[in-house]
Amino acid sequence: MTTTMQGSEMFAQMTGRAVEAFSVLADANQKIMRDLVDLSASTAKEGVRLYAELSSSAVEALKDTQSYLLRRQGEMQEAPRDPLAVYQKSVLESVEGTQKAFKLFESNAQAMTRSAERLQVTAEQTGKEIQATFAQVAGKVKSLSATLA
């Protein structure tokens, strides 16, 4: 009869430890999923931020193009009177427009670089948190299995 009681106690102990282990794994799974959802939300937020920055630059470029075209319309009426002056002005504006375009490309490239850097930092933090969670789970499972032995 005592062997039956010892067997029952041991089975109950093993069952309790298994339930604890599943609980630890469920908690870890929940934390990891929360970390991944946070990473996804941060990525989406960063994407919106980058899109807004690039859109702002595009709107500014469109305004510049529109004003350039309006100026050119006025200059075309003056062209028959002084074609050389119109040509000079056109060349100068072309150079300025090219410089503005390169500055726009540079600022957009810098915005994308900053965005990628922020995403990298967030991804690294999430990776470290997930690694820490796995380390905690490993330690808890080891301690649970050690108490069985």
GROMACS .gro file of C-alpha atoms in nm:
model
  149
    1MET     CA    1   0.000   0.000   0.000
    2THR     CA    2   0.285   0.240   0.070
    3THR     CA    3   0.428   0.178  -0.278
    4THR     CA    4   0.095   0.269  -0.425
    5MET     CA    5   0.091   0.590  -0.223
    6GLN     CA    6   0.449   0.670  -0.319
    7GLY     CA    7   0.365   0.607  -0.685
    8SER     CA    8   0.059   0.831  -0.660
    9GLU     CA    9   0.260   1.105  -0.490
   10MET     CA   10   0.533   1.080  -0.751
   11PHE     CA   11   0.274   1.091  -1.031
   12ALA     CA   12   0.107   1.393  -0.870
   13GLN     CA   13   0.447   1.561  -0.833
   14MET     CA   14   0.536   1.493  -1.197
   15THR     CA   15   0.198   1.618  -1.310
   16GLY     CA   16   0.242   1.937  -1.104
   17ARG     CA   17   0.587   1.997  -1.252
   18ALA     CA   18   0.455   1.937  -1.604
   19VAL     CA   19   0.177   2.188  -1.546
   20GLU     CA   20   0.435   2.438  -1.414
   21ALA     CA   21   0.655   2.378  -1.720
   22PHE     CA   22   0.362   2.432  -1.956
   23SER     CA   23   0.272   2.747  -1.765
   24VAL     CA   24   0.629   2.877  -1.800
   25LEU     CA   25   0.624   2.800  -2.173
   26ALA     CA   26   0.284   2.966  -2.217
   27ASP     CA   27   0.403   3.279  -2.036
   28ALA     CA   28   0.718   3.289  -2.248
   29ASN     CA   29   0.515   3.242  -2.565
   30GLN     CA   30   0.286   3.526  -2.464
   31LYS     CA   31   0.581   3.758  -2.392
   32ILE     CA   32   0.753   3.671  -2.720
   33MET     CA   33   0.434   3.730  -2.915
   34ARG     CA   34   0.389   4.065  -2.738
   35ASP     CA   35   0.748   4.159  -2.828
   36LEU     CA   36   0.689   4.065  -3.192
   37VAL     CA   37   0.364   4.261  -3.205
   38ASP     CA   38   0.545   4.562  -3.057
   39LEU     CA   39   0.815   4.524  -3.323
   40SER     CA   40   0.550   4.509  -3.595
   41ALA     CA   41   0.379   4.819  -3.456
   42SER     CA   42   0.709   5.005  -3.440
   43THR     CA   43   0.787   4.903  -3.796
   44ALA     CA   44   0.448   5.025  -3.916
   45LYS     CA   45   0.488   5.351  -3.725
   46GLU     CA   46   0.832   5.404  -3.876
   47GLY     CA   47   0.694   5.332  -4.222
   48VAL     CA   48   0.426   5.596  -4.175
   49ARG     CA   49   0.685   5.845  -4.049
   50LEU     CA   50   0.909   5.780  -4.351
   51TYR     CA   51   0.614   5.802  -4.590
   52ALA     CA   52   0.515   6.139  -4.441
   53GLU     CA   53   0.869   6.270  -4.476
   54LEU     CA   54   0.901   6.154  -4.837
   55SER     CA   55   0.554   6.285  -4.922
   56SER     CA   56   0.641   6.622  -4.778
   57SER     CA   57   0.950   6.635  -4.998
   58ALA     CA   58   0.747   6.534  -5.301
   59VAL     CA   59   0.489   6.805  -5.237
   60GLU     CA   60   0.766   7.062  -5.201
   61ALA     CA   61   0.921   6.946  -5.530
   62LEU     CA   62   0.583   6.966  -5.700
   63LYS     CA   63   0.536   7.324  -5.577
   64ASP     CA   64   0.880   7.417  -5.709
   65THR     CA   65   0.802   7.258  -6.046
   66GLN     CA   66   0.471   7.439  -6.067
   67SER     CA   67   0.627   7.776  -5.991
   68TYR     CA   68   0.904   7.705  -6.244
   69LEU     CA   69   0.647   7.633  -6.515
   70LEU     CA   70   0.455   7.951  -6.434
   71ARG     CA   71   0.777   8.154  -6.456
   72ARG     CA   72   0.864   7.989  -6.786
   73GLN     CA   73   0.525   8.086  -6.929
   74GLY     CA   74   0.593   8.450  -6.852
   75GLU     CA   75   0.942   8.428  -6.995
   76MET     CA   76   0.819   8.277  -7.321
   77GLN     CA   77   0.627   8.596  -7.392
   78GLU     CA   78   0.952   8.793  -7.349
   79ALA     CA   79   1.157   8.551  -7.563
   80PRO     CA   80   1.101   8.725  -7.898
   81ARG     CA   81   1.220   9.058  -7.751
   82ASP     CA   82   1.536   8.934  -7.579
   83PRO     CA   83   1.610   8.568  -7.655
   84LEU     CA   84   1.962   8.573  -7.509
   85ALA     CA   85   1.842   8.695  -7.168
   86VAL     CA   86   1.569   8.430  -7.164
   87TYR     CA   87   1.822   8.164  -7.258
   88GLN     CA   88   2.063   8.275  -6.981
   89LYS     CA   89   1.785   8.279  -6.727
   90SER     CA   90   1.673   7.935  -6.842
   91VAL     CA   91   2.023   7.790  -6.803
   92LEU     CA   92   2.060   7.939  -6.453
   93GLU     CA   93   1.724   7.803  -6.346
   94SER     CA   94   1.813   7.462  -6.488
   95VAL     CA   95   2.130   7.456  -6.280
   96GLU     CA   96   1.940   7.565  -5.969
   97GLY     CA   97   1.670   7.306  -6.038
   98THR     CA   98   1.930   7.033  -6.072
   99GLN     CA   99   2.090   7.137  -5.744
  100LYS     CA  100   1.752   7.133  -5.572
  101ALA     CA  101   1.678   6.789  -5.716
  102PHE     CA  102   2.008   6.651  -5.584
  103LYS     CA  103   1.941   6.805  -5.244
  104LEU     CA  104   1.596   6.645  -5.249
  105PHE     CA  105   1.744   6.305  -5.336
  106GLU     CA  106   2.004   6.348  -5.064
  107SER     CA  107   1.748   6.442  -4.800
  108ASN     CA  108   1.528   6.147  -4.901
  109ALA     CA  109   1.826   5.911  -4.881
  110GLN     CA  110   1.913   6.049  -4.538
  111ALA     CA  111   1.551   6.004  -4.423
  112MET     CA  112   1.557   5.641  -4.538
  113THR     CA  113   1.890   5.584  -4.365
  114ARG     CA  114   1.762   5.730  -4.037
  115SER     CA  115   1.450   5.517  -4.066
  116ALA     CA  116   1.652   5.202  -4.128
  117GLU     CA  117   1.876   5.282  -3.830
  118ARG     CA  118   1.576   5.328  -3.602
  119LEU     CA  119   1.428   4.999  -3.724
  120GLN     CA  120   1.760   4.824  -3.667
  121VAL     CA  121   1.777   4.948  -3.308
  122THR     CA  122   1.420   4.836  -3.244
  123ALA     CA  123   1.482   4.494  -3.399
  124GLU     CA  124   1.801   4.446  -3.195
  125GLN     CA  125   1.619   4.537  -2.873
  126THR     CA  126   1.340   4.293  -2.956
  127GLY     CA  127   1.594   4.022  -3.034
  128LYS     CA  128   1.769   4.076  -2.700
  129GLU     CA  129   1.438   4.065  -2.513
  130ILE     CA  130   1.343   3.740  -2.685
  131GLN     CA  131   1.685   3.590  -2.607
  132ALA     CA  132   1.644   3.690  -2.243
  133THR     CA  133   1.301   3.528  -2.237
  134PHE     CA  134   1.444   3.203  -2.376
  135ALA     CA  135   1.724   3.214  -2.119
  136GLN     CA  136   1.468   3.257  -1.839
  137VAL     CA  137   1.259   2.969  -1.973
  138ALA     CA  138   1.564   2.744  -1.995
  139GLY     CA  139   1.658   2.828  -1.636
  140LYS     CA  140   1.308   2.765  -1.505
  141VAL     CA  141   1.269   2.438  -1.694
  142LYS     CA  142   1.609   2.322  -1.569
  143SER     CA  143   1.514   2.399  -1.212
  144LEU     CA  144   1.181   2.217  -1.255
  145SER     CA  145   1.351   1.909  -1.399
  146ALA     CA  146   1.617   1.918  -1.129
  147THR     CA  147   1.353   1.899  -0.857
  148LEU     CA  148   1.216   1.581  -1.015
  149ALA     CA  149   1.548   1.401  -1.008
   0.00000   0.00000   0.00000
